[in-house]
mmCIF file of C-alpha atoms and ligand atoms in Angstrom:
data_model
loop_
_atom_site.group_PDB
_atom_site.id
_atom_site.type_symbol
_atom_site.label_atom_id
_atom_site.label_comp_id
_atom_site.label_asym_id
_atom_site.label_seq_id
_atom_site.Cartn_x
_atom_site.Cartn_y
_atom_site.Cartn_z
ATOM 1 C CA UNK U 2 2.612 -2.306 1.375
ATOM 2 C CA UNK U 3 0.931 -2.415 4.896
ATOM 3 C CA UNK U 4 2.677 0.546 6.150
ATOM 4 C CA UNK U 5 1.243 2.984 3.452
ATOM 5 C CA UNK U 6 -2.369 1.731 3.693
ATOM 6 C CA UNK U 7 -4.808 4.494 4.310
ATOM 7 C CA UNK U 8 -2.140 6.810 4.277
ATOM 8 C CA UNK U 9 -3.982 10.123 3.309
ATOM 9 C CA UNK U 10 -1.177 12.553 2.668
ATOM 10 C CA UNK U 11 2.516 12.377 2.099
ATOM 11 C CA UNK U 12 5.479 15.093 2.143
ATOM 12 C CA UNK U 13 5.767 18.047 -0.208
ATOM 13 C CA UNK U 14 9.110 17.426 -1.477
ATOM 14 C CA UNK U 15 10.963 20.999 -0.642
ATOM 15 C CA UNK U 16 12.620 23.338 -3.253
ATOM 16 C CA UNK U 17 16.228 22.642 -1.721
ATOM 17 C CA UNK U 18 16.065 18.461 -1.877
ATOM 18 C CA UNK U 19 18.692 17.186 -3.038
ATOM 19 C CA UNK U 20 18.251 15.535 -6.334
ATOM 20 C CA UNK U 21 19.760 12.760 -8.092
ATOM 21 C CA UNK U 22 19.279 11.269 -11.874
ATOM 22 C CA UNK U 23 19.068 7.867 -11.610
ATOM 23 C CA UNK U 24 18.398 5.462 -14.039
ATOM 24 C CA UNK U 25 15.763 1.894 -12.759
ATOM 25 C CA UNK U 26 18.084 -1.156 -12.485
ATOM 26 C CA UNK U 27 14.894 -3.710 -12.839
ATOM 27 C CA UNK U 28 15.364 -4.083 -16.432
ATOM 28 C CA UNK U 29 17.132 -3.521 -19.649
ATOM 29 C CA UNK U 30 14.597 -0.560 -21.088
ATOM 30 C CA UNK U 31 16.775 1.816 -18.373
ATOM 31 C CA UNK U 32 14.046 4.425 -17.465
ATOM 32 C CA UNK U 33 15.433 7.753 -16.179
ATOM 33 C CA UNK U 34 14.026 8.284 -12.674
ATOM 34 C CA UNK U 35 14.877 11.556 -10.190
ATOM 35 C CA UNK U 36 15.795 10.377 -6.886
ATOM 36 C CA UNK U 37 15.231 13.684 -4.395
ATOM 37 C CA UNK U 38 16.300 13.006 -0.849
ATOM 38 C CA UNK U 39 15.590 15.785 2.262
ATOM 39 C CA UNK U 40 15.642 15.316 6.107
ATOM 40 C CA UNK U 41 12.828 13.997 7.661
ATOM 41 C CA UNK U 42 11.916 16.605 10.048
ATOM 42 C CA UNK U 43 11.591 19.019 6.829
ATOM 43 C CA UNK U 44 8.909 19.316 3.817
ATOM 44 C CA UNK U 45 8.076 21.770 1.149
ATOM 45 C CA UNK U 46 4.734 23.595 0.572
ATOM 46 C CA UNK U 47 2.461 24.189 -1.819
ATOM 47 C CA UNK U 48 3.742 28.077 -3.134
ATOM 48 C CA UNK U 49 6.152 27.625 -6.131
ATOM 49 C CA UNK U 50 8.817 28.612 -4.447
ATOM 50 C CA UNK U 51 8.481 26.212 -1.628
ATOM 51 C CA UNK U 52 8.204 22.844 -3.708
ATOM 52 C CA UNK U 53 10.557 21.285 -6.000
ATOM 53 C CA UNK U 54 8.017 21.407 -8.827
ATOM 54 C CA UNK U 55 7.993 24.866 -8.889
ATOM 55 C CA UNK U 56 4.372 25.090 -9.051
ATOM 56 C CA UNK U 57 1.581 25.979 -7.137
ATOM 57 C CA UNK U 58 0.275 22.569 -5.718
ATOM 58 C CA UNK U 59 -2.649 24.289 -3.903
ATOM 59 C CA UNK U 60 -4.369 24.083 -7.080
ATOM 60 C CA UNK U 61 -5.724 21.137 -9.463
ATOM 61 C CA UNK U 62 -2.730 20.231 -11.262
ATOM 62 C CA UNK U 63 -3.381 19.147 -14.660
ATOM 63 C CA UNK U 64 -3.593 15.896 -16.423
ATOM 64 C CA UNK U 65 -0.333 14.231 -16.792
ATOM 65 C CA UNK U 66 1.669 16.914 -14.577
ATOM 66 C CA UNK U 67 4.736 15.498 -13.561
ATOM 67 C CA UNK U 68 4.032 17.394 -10.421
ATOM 68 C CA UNK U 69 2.953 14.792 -8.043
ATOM 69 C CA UNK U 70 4.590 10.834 -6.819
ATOM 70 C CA UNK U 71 2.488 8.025 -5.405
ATOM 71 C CA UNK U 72 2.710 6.148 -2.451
ATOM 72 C CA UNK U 73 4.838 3.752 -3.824
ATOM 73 C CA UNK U 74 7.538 6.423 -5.077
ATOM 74 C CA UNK U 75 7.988 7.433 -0.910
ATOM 75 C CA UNK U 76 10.173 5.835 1.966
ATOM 76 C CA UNK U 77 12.510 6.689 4.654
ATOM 77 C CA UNK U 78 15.751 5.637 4.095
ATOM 78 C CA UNK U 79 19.970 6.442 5.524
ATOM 79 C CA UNK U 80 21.710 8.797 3.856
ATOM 80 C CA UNK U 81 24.904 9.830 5.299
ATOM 81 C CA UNK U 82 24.099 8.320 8.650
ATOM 82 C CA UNK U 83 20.675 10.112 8.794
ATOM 83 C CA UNK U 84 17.086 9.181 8.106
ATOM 84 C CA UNK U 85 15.927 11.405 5.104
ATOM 85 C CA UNK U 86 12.788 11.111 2.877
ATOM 86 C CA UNK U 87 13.628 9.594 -0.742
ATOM 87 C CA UNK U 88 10.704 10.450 -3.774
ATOM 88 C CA UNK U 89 12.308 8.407 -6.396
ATOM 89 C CA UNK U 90 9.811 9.088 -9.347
ATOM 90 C CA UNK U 91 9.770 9.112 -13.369
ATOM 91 C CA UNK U 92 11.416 11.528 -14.881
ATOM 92 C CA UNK U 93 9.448 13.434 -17.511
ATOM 93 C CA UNK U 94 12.326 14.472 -19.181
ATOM 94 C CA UNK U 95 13.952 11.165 -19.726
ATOM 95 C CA UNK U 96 13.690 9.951 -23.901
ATOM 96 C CA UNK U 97 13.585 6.464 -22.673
ATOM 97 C CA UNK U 98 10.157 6.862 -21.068
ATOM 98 C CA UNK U 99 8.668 10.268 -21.146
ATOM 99 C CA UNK U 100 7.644 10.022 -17.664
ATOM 100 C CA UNK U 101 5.929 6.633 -17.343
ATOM 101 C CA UNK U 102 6.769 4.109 -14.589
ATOM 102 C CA UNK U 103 6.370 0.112 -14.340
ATOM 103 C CA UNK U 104 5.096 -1.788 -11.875
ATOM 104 C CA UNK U 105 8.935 -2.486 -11.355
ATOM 105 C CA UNK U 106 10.715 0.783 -11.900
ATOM 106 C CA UNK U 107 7.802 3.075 -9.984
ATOM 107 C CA UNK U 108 8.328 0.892 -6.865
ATOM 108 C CA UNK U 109 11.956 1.451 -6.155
ATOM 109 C CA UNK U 110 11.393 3.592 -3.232
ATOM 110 C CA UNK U 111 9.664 1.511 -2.363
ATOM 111 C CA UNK U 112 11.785 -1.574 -2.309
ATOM 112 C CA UNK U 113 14.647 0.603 -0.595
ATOM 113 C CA UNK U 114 16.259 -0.779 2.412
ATOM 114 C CA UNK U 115 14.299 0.483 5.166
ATOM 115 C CA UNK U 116 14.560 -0.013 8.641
ATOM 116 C CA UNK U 117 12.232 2.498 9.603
ATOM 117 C CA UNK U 118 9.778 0.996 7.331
ATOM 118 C CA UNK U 119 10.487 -2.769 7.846
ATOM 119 C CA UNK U 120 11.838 -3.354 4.086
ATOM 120 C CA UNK U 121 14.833 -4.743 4.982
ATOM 121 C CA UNK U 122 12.549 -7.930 6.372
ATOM 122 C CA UNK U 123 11.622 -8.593 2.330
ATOM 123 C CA UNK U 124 15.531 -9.493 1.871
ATOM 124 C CA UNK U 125 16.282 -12.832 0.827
ATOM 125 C CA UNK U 126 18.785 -14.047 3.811
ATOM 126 C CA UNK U 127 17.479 -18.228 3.244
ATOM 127 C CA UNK U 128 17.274 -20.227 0.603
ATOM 128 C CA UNK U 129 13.883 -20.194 -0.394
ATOM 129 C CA UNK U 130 12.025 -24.057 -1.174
ATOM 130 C CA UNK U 131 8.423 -24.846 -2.554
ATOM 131 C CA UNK U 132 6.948 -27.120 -0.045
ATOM 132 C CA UNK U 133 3.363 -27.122 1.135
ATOM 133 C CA UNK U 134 1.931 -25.054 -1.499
ATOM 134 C CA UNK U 135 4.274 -22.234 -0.599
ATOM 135 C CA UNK U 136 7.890 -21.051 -0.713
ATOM 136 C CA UNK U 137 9.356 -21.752 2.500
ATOM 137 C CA UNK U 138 12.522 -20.700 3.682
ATOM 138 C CA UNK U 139 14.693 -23.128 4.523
ATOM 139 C CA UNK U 140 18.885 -23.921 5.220
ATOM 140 C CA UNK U 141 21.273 -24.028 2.376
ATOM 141 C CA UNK U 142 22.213 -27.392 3.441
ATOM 142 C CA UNK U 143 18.889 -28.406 3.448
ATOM 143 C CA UNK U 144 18.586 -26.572 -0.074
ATOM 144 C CA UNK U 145 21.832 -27.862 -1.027
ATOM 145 C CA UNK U 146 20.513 -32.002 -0.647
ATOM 146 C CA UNK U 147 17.486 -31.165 -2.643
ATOM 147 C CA UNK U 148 19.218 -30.012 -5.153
ATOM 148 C CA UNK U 149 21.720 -33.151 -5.066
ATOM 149 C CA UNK U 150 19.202 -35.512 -4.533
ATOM 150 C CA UNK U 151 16.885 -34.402 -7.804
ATOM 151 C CA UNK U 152 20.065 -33.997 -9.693
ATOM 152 C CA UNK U 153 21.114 -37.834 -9.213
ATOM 153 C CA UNK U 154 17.685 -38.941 -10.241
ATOM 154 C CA UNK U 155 17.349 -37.297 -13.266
ATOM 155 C CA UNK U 156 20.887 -38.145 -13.952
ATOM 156 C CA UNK U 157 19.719 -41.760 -13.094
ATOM 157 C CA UNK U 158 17.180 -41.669 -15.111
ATOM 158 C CA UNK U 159 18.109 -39.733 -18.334
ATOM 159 C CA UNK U 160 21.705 -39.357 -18.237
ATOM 160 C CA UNK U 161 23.454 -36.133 -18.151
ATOM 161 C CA UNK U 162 22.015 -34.659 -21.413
ATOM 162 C CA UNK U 163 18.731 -35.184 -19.717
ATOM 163 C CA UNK U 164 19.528 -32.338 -16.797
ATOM 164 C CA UNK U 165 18.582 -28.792 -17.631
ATOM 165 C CA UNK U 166 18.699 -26.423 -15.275
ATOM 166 C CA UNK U 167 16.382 -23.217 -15.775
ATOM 167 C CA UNK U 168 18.482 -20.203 -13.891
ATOM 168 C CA UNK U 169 17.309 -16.685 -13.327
ATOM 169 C CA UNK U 170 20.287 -14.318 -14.908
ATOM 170 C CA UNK U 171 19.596 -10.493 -14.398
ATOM 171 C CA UNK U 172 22.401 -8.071 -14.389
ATOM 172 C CA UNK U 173 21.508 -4.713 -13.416
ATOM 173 C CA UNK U 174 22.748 -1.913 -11.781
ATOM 174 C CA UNK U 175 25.167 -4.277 -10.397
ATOM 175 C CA UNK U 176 22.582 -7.447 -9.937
ATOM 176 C CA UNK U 177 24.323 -9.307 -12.300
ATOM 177 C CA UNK U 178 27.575 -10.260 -9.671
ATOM 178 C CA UNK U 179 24.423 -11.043 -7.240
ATOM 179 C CA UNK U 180 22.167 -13.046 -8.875
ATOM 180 C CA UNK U 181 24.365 -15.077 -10.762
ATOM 181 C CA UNK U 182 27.625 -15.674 -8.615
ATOM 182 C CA UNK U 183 25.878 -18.385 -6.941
ATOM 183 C CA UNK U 184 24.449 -20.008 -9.514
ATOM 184 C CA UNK U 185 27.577 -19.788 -11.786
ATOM 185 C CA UNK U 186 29.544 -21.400 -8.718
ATOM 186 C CA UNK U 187 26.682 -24.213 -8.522
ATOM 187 C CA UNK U 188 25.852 -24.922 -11.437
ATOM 188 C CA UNK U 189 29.292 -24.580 -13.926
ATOM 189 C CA UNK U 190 31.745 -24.737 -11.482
ATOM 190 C CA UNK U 191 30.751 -27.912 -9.047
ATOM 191 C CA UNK U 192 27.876 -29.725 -10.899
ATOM 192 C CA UNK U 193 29.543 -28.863 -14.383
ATOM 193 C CA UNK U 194 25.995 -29.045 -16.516
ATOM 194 C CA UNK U 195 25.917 -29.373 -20.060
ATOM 195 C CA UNK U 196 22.419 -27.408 -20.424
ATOM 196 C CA UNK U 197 21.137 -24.312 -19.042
ATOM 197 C CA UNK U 198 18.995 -21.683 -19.704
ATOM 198 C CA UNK U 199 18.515 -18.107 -18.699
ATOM 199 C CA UNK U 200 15.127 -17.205 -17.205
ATOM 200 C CA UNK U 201 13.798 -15.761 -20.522
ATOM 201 C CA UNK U 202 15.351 -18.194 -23.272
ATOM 202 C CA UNK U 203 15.771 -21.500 -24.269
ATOM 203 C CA UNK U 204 19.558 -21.609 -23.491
ATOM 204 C CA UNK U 205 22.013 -19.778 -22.358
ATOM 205 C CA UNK U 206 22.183 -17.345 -25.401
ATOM 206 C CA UNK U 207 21.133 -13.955 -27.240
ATOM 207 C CA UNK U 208 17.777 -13.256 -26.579
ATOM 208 C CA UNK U 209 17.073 -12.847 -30.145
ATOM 209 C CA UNK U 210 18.863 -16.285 -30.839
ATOM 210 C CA UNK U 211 17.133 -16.677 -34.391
ATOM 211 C CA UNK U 212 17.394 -13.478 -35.702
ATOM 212 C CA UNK U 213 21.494 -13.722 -34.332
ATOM 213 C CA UNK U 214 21.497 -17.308 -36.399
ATOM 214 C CA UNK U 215 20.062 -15.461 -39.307
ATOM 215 C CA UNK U 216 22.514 -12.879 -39.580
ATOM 216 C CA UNK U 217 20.947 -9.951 -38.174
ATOM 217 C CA UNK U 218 22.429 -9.075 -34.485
ATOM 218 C CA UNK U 219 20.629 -8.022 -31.729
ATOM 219 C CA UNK U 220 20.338 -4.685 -29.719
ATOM 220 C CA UNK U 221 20.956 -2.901 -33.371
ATOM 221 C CA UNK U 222 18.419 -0.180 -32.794
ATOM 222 C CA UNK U 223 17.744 2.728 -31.029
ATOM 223 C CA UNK U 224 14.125 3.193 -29.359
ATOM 224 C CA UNK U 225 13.468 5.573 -31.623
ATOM 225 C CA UNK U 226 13.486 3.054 -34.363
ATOM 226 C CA UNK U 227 10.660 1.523 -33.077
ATOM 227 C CA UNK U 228 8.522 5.241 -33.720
ATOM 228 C CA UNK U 229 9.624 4.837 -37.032
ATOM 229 C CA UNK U 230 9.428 1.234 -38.497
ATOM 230 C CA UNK U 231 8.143 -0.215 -40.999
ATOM 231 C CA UNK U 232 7.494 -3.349 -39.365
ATOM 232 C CA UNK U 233 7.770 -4.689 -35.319
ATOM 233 C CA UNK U 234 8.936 -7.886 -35.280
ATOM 234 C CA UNK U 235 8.357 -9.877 -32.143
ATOM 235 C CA UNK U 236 9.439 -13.386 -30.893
ATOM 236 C CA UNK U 237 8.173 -14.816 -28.360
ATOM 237 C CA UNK U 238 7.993 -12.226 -26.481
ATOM 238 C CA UNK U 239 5.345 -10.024 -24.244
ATOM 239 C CA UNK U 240 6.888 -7.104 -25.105
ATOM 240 C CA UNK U 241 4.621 -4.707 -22.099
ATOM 241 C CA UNK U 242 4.973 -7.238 -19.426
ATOM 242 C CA UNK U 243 9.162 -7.538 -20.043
ATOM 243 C CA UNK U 244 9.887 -4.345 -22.038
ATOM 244 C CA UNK U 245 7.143 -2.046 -20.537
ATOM 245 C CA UNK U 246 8.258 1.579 -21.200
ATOM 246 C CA UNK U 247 10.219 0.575 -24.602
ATOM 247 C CA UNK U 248 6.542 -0.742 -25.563
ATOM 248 C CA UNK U 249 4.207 2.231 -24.118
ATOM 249 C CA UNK U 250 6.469 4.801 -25.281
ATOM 250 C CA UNK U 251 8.379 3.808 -28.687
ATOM 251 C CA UNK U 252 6.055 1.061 -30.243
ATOM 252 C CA UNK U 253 2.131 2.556 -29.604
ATOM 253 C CA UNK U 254 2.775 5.763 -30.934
ATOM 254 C CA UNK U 255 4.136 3.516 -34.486
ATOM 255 C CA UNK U 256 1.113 1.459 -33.695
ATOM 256 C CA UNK U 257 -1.468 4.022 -33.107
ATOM 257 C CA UNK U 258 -0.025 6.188 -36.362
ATOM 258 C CA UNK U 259 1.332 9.310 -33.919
ATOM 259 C CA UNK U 260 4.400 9.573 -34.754
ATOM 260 C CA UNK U 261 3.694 10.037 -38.532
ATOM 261 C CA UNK U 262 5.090 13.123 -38.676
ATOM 262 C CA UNK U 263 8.215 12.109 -36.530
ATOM 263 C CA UNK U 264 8.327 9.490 -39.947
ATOM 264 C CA UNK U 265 7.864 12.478 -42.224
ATOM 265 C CA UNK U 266 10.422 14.348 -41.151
ATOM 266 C CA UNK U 267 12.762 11.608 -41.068
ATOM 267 C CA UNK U 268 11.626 9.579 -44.582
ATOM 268 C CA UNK U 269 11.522 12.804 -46.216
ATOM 269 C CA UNK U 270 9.762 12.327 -49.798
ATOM 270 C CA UNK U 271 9.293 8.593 -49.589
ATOM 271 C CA UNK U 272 5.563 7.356 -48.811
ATOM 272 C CA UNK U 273 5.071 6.713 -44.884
ATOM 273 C CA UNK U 274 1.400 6.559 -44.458
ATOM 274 C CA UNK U 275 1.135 3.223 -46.039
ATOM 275 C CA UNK U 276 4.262 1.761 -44.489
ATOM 276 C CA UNK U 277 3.071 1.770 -40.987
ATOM 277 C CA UNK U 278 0.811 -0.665 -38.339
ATOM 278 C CA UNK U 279 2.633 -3.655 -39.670
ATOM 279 C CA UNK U 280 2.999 -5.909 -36.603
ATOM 280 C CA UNK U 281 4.455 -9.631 -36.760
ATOM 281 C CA UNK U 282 4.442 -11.885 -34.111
ATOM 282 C CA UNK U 283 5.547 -15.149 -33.186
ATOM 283 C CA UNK U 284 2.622 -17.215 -30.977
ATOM 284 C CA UNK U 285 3.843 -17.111 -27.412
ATOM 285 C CA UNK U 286 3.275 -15.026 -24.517
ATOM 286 C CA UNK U 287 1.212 -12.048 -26.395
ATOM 287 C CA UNK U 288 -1.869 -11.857 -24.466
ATOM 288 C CA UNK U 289 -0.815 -9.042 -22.214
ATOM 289 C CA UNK U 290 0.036 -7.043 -25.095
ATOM 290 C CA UNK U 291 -2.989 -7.935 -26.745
ATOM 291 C CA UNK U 292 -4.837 -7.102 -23.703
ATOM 292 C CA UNK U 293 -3.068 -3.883 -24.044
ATOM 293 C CA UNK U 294 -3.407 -3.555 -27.360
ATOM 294 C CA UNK U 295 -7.675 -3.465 -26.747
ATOM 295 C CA UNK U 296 -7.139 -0.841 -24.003
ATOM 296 C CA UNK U 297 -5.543 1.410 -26.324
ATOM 297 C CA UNK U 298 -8.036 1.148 -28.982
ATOM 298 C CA UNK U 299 -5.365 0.000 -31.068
ATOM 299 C CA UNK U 300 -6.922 -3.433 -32.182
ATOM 300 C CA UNK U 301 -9.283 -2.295 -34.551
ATOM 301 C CA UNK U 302 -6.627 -0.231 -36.473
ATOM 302 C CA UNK U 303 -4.177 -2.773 -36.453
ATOM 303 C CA UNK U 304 -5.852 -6.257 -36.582
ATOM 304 C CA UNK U 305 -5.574 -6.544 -40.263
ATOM 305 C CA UNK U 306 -1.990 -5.804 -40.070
ATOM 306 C CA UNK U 307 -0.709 -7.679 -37.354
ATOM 307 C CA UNK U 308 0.181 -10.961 -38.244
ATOM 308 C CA UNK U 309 0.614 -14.053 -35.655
ATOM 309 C CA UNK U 310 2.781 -16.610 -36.632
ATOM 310 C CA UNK U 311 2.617 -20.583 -35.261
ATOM 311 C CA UNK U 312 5.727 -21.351 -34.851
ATOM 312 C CA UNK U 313 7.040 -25.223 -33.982
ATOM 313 C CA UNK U 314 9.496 -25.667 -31.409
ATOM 314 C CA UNK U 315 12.625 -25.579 -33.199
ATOM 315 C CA UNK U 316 11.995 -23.712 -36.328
ATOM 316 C CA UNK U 317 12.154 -20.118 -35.378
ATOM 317 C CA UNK U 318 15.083 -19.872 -37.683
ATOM 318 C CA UNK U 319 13.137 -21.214 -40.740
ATOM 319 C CA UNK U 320 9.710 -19.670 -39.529
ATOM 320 C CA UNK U 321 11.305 -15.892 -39.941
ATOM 321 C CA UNK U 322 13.162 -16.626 -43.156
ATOM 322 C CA UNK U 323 9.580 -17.503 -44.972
ATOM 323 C CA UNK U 324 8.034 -14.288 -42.859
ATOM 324 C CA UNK U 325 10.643 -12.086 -44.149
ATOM 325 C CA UNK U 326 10.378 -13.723 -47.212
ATOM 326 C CA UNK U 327 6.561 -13.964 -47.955
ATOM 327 C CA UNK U 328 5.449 -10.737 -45.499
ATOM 328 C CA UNK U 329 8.352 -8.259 -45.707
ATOM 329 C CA UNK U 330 8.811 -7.783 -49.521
HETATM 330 S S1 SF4 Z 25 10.342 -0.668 -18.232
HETATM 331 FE FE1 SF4 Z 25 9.980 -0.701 -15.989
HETATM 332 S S2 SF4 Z 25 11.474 -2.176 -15.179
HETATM 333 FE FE2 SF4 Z 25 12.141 -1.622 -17.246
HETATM 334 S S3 SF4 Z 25 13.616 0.060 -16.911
HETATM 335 FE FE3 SF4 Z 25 11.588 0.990 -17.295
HETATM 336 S S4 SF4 Z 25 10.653 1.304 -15.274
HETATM 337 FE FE4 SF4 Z 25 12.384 -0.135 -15.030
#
């Protein structure tokens, strides 16, 4: 953001801000974040008893101390009809992510609607059209015929079973009524489509749609689970780029073996250290995790254990009945 370049400092944010648990609304993981808001001719300072943190920030803080936000955590935003500073930054206290942010979730501060720091001018107030090697914006009547006029020649063309139209359908902390209202209206209500899919499926369905077809429903598990499974498996999915904290902070400590004793304690007498690293994945988008994966140092440990799977368009279904069949036994 060109308003934070070279910024060299940023408020201390003082023991009396008011604080707020919120939880990020970019995707379905739900991070815990604290949201502290203060007037903006006030800061903390550095004594303990002067800062939120309760700590003495004149010194080093230590790795991984909670006790600091970036840039991106800042902005100046209205509160009760007055300008205040808002830190909205991990919370390290939170079981969902232990702390850690995502490129989404640790720029919600951000992203706040700013006047004082221009953000309100990144609102989307046109339709928005790729023309010229760019999205321009545009009128909705203008966006409107575009739409009509590619709709009639596919229709032309292909019929009605040959439209599909790919929609973006995100629903939280109250995005849901804004992102897809529109669309609904659009696309259901006036054009009446037969097919459409959501941003991350192939229709509009569960987005474990083979495992739900199989039998086996999704959203069954806790995040916990994924400390202490047996086996991960993952379709078509990139599970840091989409899931990022449910990824960093509940599947590479299963990966990386640290949370064998978590196992322990929960398996009892039954043999955990050879039930664990086992990692199947259907081919797709996996080379950010992979990427990941080598960052961690967790290939060489689990290479030999994580199986990718080459799946044909169509056969998931059948694909992860012979996997669970030949792999999971
Ligand atoms: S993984 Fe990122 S986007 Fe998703 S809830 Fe957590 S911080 Fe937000």
């Amino acid at each position: 953001m060109a308003y934070k370049r070279q910024i060299d400092r940023l408020p201390i944010v003082p023991k009396d801000a008011k604080e707020f648990n919120v939880t990020c609304h970019y995707c379905i993981v739900g991070c815990g974040y604290k949201a502290y808001t203060w007037p903006t001719n006030k800061q903390g300072g550095t004594a303990p008893d002067q800062n939120k943190f309760g700590v003495d920030l004149a010194k080093q803080q230590p790795a991984e101390t909670p006790a600091w936000y970036a840039p991106a955590m800042y902005n100046i935003v209205r509160q009760n009809g007055s300008d205040v500073h808002i830190v909205i930054k991990p919370d390290k206290d939170c079981v969902v992510n232990s702390g850690l942010g995502s490129v989404r979730g640790a720029r919600m501060a951000e992203m706040s609607y700013s006047q004082q720091r221009n953000t309100q001018l990144q609102r989307l107030t046109n339709p928005m059209v790729w023309r010229y090697g760019q999205m321009q914006p545009t009128s909705w009547d203008d966006a409107l015929d575009l739409v009509a006029r590619v709709t009639v020649a596919v229709i032309n063309d292909r019929g009605e079973d040959g439209l599909f139209v790919s929609a973006f359908d995100h629903g939280g902390a109250g995005g849901g009524y804004e992102n897809t209202w529109g669309t609904g209206k659009l696309y259901f209500g006036a054009m009446k489509v037969k097919n459409i899919r959501i941003h991350n499926r192939p229709a509009y369905n569960s987005e474990v749609h083979a495992t739900r077809d199989m039998g086996v429903g999704e959203l069954n598990n806790c995040y916990e689970d994924a400390e202490l499974a047996d086996t991960i498996v993952a379709v078509g999915t990139n599970a840091l780029e989409t899931q990022t904290n449910y990824f960093l902070n509940h599947w590479v400590p299963n990966l990386r073996g640290s949370s064998m004793d978590k196992k322990k304690a929960e398996f009892g007498s039954e043999p955990v250290a050879r039930r664990y690293r086992q990692c199947l994945r259907s081919r797709g988008r996996q080379r950010e995790c992979d990427a990941s994966c080598d960052q961690l140092g967790l290939r060489p440990c689990t290479i030999q254990r994580v199986a990718d799977l080459h799946c044909e368009q169509g056969l998931d279904r059948q694909s992860l009945h012979r996997s669970f069949d030949q792999k999971l036994r």
